[in-house]
C-alpha positions as a printed NumPy array, in Angstrom:
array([[ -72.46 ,  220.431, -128.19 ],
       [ -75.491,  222.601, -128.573],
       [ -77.082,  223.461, -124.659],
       [ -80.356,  220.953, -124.652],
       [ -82.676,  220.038, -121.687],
       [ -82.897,  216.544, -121.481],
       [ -85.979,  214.657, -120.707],
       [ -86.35 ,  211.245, -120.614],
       [ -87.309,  210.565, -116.832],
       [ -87.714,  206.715, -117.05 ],
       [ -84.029,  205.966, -118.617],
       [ -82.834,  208.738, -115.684],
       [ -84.343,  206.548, -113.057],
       [ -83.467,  202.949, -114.301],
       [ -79.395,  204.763, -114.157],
       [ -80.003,  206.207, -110.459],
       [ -80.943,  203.067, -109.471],
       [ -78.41 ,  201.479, -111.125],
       [ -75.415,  204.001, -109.286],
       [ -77.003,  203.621, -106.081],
       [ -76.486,  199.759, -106.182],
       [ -73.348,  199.852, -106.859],
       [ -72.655,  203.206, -104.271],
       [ -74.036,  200.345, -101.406],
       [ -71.022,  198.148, -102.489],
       [ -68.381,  200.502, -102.626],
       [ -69.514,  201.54 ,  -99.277],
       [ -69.266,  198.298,  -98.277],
       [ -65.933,  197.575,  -99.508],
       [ -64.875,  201.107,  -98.14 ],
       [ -66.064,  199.648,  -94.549],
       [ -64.139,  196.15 ,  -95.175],
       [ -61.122,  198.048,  -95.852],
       [ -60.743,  200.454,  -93.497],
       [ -59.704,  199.163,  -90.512],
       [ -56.185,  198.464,  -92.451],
       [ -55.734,  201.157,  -95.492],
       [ -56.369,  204.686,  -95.32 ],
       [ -58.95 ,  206.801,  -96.895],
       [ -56.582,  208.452,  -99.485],
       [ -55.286,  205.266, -100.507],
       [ -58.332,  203.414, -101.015],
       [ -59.154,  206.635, -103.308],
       [ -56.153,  206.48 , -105.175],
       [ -56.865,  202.974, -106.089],
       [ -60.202,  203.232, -106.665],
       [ -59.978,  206.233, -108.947],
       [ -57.517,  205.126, -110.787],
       [ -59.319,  201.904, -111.682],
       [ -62.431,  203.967, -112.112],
       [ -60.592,  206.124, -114.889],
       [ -60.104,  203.437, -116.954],
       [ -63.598,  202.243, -116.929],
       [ -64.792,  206.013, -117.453],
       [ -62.653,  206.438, -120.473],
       [ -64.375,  203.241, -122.234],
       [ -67.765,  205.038, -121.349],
       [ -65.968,  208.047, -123.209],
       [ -65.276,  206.396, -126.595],
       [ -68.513,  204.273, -126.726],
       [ -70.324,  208.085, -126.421],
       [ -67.974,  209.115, -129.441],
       [ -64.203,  209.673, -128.352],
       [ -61.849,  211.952, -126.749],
       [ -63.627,  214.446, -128.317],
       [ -66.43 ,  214.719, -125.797],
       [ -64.137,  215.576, -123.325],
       [ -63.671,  219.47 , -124.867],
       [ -65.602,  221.968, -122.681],
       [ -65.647,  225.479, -122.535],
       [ -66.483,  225.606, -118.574],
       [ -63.358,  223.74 , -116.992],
       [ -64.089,  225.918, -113.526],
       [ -67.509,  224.058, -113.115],
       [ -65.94 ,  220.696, -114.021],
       [ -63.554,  221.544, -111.4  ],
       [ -66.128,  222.678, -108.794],
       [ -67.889,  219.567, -109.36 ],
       [ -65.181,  217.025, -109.1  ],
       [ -64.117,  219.018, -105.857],
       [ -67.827,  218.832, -104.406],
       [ -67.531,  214.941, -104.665],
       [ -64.008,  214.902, -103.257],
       [ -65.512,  216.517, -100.359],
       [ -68.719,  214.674, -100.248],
       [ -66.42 ,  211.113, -100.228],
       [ -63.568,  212.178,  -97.526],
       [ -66.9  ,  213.63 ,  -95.024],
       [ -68.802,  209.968,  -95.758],
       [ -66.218,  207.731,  -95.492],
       [ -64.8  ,  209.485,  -92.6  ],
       [ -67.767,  209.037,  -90.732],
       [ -68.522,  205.131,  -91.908],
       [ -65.115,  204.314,  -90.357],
       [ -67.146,  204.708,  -86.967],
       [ -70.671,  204.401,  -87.425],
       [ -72.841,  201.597,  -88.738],
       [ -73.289,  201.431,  -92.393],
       [ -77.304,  201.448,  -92.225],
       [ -77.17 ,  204.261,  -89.585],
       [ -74.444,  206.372,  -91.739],
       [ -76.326,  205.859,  -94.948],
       [ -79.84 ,  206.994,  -93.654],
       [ -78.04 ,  210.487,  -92.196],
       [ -76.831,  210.934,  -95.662],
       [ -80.323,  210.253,  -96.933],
       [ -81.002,  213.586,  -96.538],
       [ -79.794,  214.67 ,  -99.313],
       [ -82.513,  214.038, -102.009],
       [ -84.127,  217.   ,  -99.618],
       [ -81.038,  219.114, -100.071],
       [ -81.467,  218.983, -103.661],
       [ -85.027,  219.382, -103.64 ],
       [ -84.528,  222.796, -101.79 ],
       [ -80.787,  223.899, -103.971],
       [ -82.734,  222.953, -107.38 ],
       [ -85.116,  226.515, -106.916],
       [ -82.338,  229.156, -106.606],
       [ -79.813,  227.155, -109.05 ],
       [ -81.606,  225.454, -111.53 ],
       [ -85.177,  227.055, -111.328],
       [ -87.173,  224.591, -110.635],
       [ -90.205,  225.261, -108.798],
       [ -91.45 ,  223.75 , -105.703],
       [ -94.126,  224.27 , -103.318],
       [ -95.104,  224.905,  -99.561],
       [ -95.819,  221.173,  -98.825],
       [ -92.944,  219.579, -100.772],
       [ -91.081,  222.308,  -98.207],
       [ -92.527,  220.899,  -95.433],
       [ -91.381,  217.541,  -96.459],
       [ -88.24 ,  218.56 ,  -96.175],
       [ -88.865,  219.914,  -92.812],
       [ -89.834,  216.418,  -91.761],
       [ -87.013,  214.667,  -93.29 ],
       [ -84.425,  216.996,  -91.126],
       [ -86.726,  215.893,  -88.144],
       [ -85.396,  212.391,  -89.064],
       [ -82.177,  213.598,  -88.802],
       [ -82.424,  215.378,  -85.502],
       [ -84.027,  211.82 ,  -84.412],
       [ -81.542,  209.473,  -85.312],
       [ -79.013,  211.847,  -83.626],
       [ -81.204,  211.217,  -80.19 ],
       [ -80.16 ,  214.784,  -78.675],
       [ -82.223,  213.831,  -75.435],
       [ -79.513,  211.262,  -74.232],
       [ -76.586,  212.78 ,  -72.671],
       [ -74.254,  209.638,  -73.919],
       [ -74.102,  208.201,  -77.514],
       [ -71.91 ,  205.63 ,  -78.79 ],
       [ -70.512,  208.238,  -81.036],
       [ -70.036,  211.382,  -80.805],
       [ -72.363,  213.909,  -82.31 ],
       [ -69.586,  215.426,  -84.314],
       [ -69.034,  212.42 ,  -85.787],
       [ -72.996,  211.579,  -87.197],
       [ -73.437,  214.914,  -88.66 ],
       [ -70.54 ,  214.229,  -91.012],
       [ -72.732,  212.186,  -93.382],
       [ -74.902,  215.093,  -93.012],
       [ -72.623,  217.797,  -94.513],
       [ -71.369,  215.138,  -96.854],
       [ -74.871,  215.23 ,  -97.969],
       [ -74.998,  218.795,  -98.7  ],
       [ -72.101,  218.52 , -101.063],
       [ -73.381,  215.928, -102.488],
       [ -76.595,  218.018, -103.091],
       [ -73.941,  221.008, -104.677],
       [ -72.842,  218.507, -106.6  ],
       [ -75.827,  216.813, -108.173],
       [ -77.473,  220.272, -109.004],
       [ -74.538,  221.391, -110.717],
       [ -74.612,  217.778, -113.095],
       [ -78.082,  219.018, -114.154],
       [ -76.77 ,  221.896, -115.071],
       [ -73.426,  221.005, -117.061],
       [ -75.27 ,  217.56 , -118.424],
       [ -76.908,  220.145, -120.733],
       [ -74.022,  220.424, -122.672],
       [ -71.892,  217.538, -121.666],
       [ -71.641,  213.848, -121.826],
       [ -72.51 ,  211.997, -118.91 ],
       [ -69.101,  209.705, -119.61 ],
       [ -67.325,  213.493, -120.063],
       [ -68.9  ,  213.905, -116.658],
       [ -67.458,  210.743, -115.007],
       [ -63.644,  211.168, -116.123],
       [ -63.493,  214.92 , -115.264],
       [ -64.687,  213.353, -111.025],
       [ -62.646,  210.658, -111.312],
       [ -59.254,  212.586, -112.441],
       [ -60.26 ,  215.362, -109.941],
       [ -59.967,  212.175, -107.018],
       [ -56.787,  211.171, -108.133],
       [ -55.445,  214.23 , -107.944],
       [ -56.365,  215.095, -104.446],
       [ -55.461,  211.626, -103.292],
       [ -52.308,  211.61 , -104.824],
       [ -51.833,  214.809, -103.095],
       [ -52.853,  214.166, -100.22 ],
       [ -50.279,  210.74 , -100.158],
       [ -47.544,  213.203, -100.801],
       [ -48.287,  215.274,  -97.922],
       [ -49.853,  212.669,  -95.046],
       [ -49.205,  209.322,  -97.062],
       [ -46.011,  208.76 ,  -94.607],
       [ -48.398,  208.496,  -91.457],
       [ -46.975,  211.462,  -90.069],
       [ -49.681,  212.851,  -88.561],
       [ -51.403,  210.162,  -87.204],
       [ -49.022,  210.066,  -84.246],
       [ -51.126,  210.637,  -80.906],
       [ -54.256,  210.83 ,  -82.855],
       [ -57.07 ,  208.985,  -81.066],
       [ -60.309,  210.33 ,  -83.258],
       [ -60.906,  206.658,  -85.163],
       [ -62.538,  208.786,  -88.66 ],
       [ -58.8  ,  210.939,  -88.187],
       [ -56.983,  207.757,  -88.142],
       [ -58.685,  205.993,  -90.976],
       [ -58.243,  209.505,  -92.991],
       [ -54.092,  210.01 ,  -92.108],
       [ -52.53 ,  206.188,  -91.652],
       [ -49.723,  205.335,  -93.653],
       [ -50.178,  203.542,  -96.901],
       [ -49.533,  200.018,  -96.745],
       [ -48.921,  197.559,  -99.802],
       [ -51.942,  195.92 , -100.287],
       [ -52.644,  192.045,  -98.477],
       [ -53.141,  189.667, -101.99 ],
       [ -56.514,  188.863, -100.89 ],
       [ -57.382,  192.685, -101.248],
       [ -56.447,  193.045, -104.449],
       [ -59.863,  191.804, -105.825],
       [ -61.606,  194.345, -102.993],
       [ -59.96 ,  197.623, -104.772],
       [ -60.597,  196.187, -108.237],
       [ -64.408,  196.442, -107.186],
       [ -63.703,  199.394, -105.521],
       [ -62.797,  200.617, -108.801],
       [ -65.522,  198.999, -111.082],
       [ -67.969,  200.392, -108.846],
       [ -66.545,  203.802, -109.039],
       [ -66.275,  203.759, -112.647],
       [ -69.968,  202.811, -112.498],
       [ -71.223,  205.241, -110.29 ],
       [ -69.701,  208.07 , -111.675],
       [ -71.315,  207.213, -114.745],
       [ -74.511,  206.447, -114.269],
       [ -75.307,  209.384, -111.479],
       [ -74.152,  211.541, -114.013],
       [ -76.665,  210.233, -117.042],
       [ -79.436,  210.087, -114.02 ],
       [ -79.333,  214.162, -113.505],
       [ -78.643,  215.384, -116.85 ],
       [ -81.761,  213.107, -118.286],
       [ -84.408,  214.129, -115.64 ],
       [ -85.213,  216.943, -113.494],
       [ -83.506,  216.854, -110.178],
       [ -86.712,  216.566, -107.675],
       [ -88.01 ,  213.936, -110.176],
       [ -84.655,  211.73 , -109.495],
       [ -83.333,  212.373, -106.474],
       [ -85.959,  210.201, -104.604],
       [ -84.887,  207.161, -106.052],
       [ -81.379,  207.203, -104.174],
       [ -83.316,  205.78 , -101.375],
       [ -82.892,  202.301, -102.253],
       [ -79.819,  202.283, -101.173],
       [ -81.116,  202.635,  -97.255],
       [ -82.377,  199.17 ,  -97.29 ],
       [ -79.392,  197.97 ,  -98.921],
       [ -76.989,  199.61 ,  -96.552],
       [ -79.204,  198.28 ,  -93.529],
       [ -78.914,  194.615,  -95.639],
       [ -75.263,  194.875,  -96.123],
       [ -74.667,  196.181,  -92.725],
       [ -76.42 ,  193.092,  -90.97 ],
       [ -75.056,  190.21 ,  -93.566],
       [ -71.665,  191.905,  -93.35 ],
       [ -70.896,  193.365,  -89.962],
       [ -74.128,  191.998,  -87.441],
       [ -75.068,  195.706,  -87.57 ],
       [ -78.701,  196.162,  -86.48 ],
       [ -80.435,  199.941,  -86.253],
       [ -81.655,  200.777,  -83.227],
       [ -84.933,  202.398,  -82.654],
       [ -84.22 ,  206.174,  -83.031],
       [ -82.543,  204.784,  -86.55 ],
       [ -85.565,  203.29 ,  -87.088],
       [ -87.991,  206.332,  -86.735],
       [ -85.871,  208.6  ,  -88.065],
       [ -85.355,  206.545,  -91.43 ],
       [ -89.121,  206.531,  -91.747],
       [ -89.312,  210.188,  -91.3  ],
       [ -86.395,  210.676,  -94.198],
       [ -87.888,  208.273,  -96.204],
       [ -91.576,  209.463,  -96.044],
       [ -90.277,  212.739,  -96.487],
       [ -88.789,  211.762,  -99.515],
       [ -91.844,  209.435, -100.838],
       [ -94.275,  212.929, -100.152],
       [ -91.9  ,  214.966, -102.272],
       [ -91.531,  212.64 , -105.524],
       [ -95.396,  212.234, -105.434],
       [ -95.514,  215.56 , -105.478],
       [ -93.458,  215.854, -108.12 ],
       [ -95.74 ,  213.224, -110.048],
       [ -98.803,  215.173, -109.367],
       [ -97.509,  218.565, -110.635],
       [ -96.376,  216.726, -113.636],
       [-100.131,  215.674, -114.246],
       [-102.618,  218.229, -114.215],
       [-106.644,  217.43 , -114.508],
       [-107.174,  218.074, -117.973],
       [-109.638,  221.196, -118.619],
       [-108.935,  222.792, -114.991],
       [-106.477,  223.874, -113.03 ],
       [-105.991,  223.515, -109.317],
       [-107.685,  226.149, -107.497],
       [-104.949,  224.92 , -104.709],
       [-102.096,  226.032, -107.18 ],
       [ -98.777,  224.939, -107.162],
       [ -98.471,  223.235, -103.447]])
C-alpha cells in the first residue's frame, strides 16, 4: 500500500467515539468478572473472540491480503504497548472504582498530545503545554497526597496512570503505521499479540501457583487459577469479545484518519460513562478530590482540542501576531 496521510477528521471522530463506548463496557464486564476469573483468562477469551470479529473487518477491507507488511517489529511493538496498557488498567480496576480508575487514565489524551511532537511531528504550542500541565494537576488531585490514609494505596492509583502512557506509545505509533496499513490489519495484529501473551502467561501462572500468600487484591486478580467458566458467564466473555473486536477496530481507523491531538480529546466520553456504569453497576460514587480532579483532566483536555480547532482555522488575510500558541 502506497504511505498516505489520511485526513478525514469527522469519520475519525464518529469511530473514537464509537471504541470508547464499547472500551466503558468491556471495562465493565472486566470489573463483573474479576472477583472470580483471572486477568489472563479473561484475555484469552476475550481475544480470541475478538480475532474472529477482526478477521471479518479484514476481508470486508479486501482479504488476507491486507495483512502483508513490511514492518512486523512495529506491529509487534504496538500489540505489546496494548498488552501492557490492559494488564496495568485492569490490574488497577480490580481495586479501585471504575469512575475513579477511568478518570486517572484520562490522562492520556495529554500524553499523546505531548509524544505526537517528537514522534509524529506535529506541532503544538506553549498553552496547549500548559494544558497538559493542568491535566497532571488533576491527577496529583485525585491521588489526595495531603491525607496520610487512602482507601488504596498510592501504588495502586498510579497504575491507570502508566497504563495511560502506553496507551499514549501506542496510539502515536497507529498514526504512524495507519499510513500504510489497514485499520482491520491493525486490529488482528493487537488481538493475536493478546493471545499470545495470555496464553503464555496461562502456561506459566495459569495453575495458581503463585498466588499462594499473596495478599495485593490487583496481584491476585492478575495470578488466580483459571477456572471453567459459571454458564451464566458465558454471554459476559462473548461481549467481552465483541467489544474487543470492536475496539480494536475502530481506535485503530480513529488515529490513522485524523491527526492525533485532533482525536484524542474525544476519548473523554468515556469518563461519564465509567462514572454511569460505576453507580448503576456497583453503587460507586466519586468523591470530591475525584470530582475536581476530573474537571481539571477534562478542561485540560477541552483547552487542548480547541486549540487544535483554532490552529486549524486561521483569519483569512492575516496571521496571528500571537503565532502558534
Amino acid at each position: 500500500m502506497t504511505p498516505t496521510k489520511l485526513n478525514r477528521p469527522a469519520l475519525g471522530i464518529l469511530f473514537i467515539c464509537m471504541g470508547i463506548v464499547a472500551i466503558s463496557i468491556n471495562d465493565l464486564l472486566i470489573k463483573v468478572l474479576s472477583g472470580g476469573y483471572p486477568l489472563h483468562q479473561m484475555v484469552f477469551a476475550r481475544s480470541a473472540v475478538g480475532l474472529v470479529f477482526s478477521f471479518c473487518f479484514v476481508f470486508a477491507e479486501g482479504g488476507l491480503g491486507v495483512l502483508r507488511t513490511s514492518t512486523p517489529g512495529l506491529h509487534l511493538l504496538r500489540g505489546l504497548l496494548v498488552v501492557l496498557s490492559n494488564m496495568t488498567y485492569f490490574c488497577a480496576l480490580a481495586v479501585l472504582p471504575l469512575g475513579q480508575a477511568t478518570a486517572l487514565f484520562f490522562v492520556a489524551p495529554l500524553l499523546i498530545t505531548l509524544l505526537s511532537i517528537p514522534i509524529l511531528g506535529e506541532k503544538v504550542g506553549p498553552l496547549r503545554i500548559g494544558a497538559v500541565i493542568v491535566g497532571f494537576a488533576g491527577v496529583v488531585v485525585m491521588q489526595e497526597p495531603w491525607k496520610a490514609d487512602v482507601s488504596a494505596s498510592r501504588l495502586v492509583m498510579l497504575l491507570p496512570v502508566v497504563a495511560a502512557a502506553f496507551y499514549a506509545l501506542m496510539q502515536v505509533l497507529t498514526r504512524r503505521l495507519g499510513m500504510t496499513t489497514r485499520a482491520s490489519a491493525l486490529a488482528v495484529y493487537v488481538q493475536g499479540t493478546f493471545l499470545i501473551v495470555s496464553a503464555m502467561f496461562y502456561l506459566v501462572a495459569g495453575d495458581g501457583r503463585f498466588v499462594e500468600g499473596v495478599e495485593n487484591e490487583s496481584l491476585v486478580f492478575l495470578l488466580r487459577a483459571w477456572i471453567w467458566p459459571a454458564p451464566g458467564d458465558w454471554v459476559v466473555f462473548l461481549g467481552l469479545g465483541l467489544c474487543s473486536g470492536v475496539v480494536g477496530y475502530c481506535l485503530a481507523a480513529a488515529y490513522r484518519m485524523a491527526d492525533a491531538a485532533t482525536i484524542a480529546p474525544f476519548e473523554y466520553i468515556g469518563l461519564p460513562l465509567a462514572i454511569f456504569w460505576g453507580w448503576m453497576v456497583f453503587g460507586e460514587w466519586p468523591i470530591p478530590a475525584t470530582w475536581a480532579g476530573c474537571l481539571l483532566i477534562i478542561g485540560a483536555g477541552v483547552f487542548v482540542f480547541l486549540r487544535e480547532q483554532a490552529k486549524a482555522r486561521p483569519a483569512p488575510g492575516r496571521r496571528s501576531r500571537w503565532g502558534r500558541r
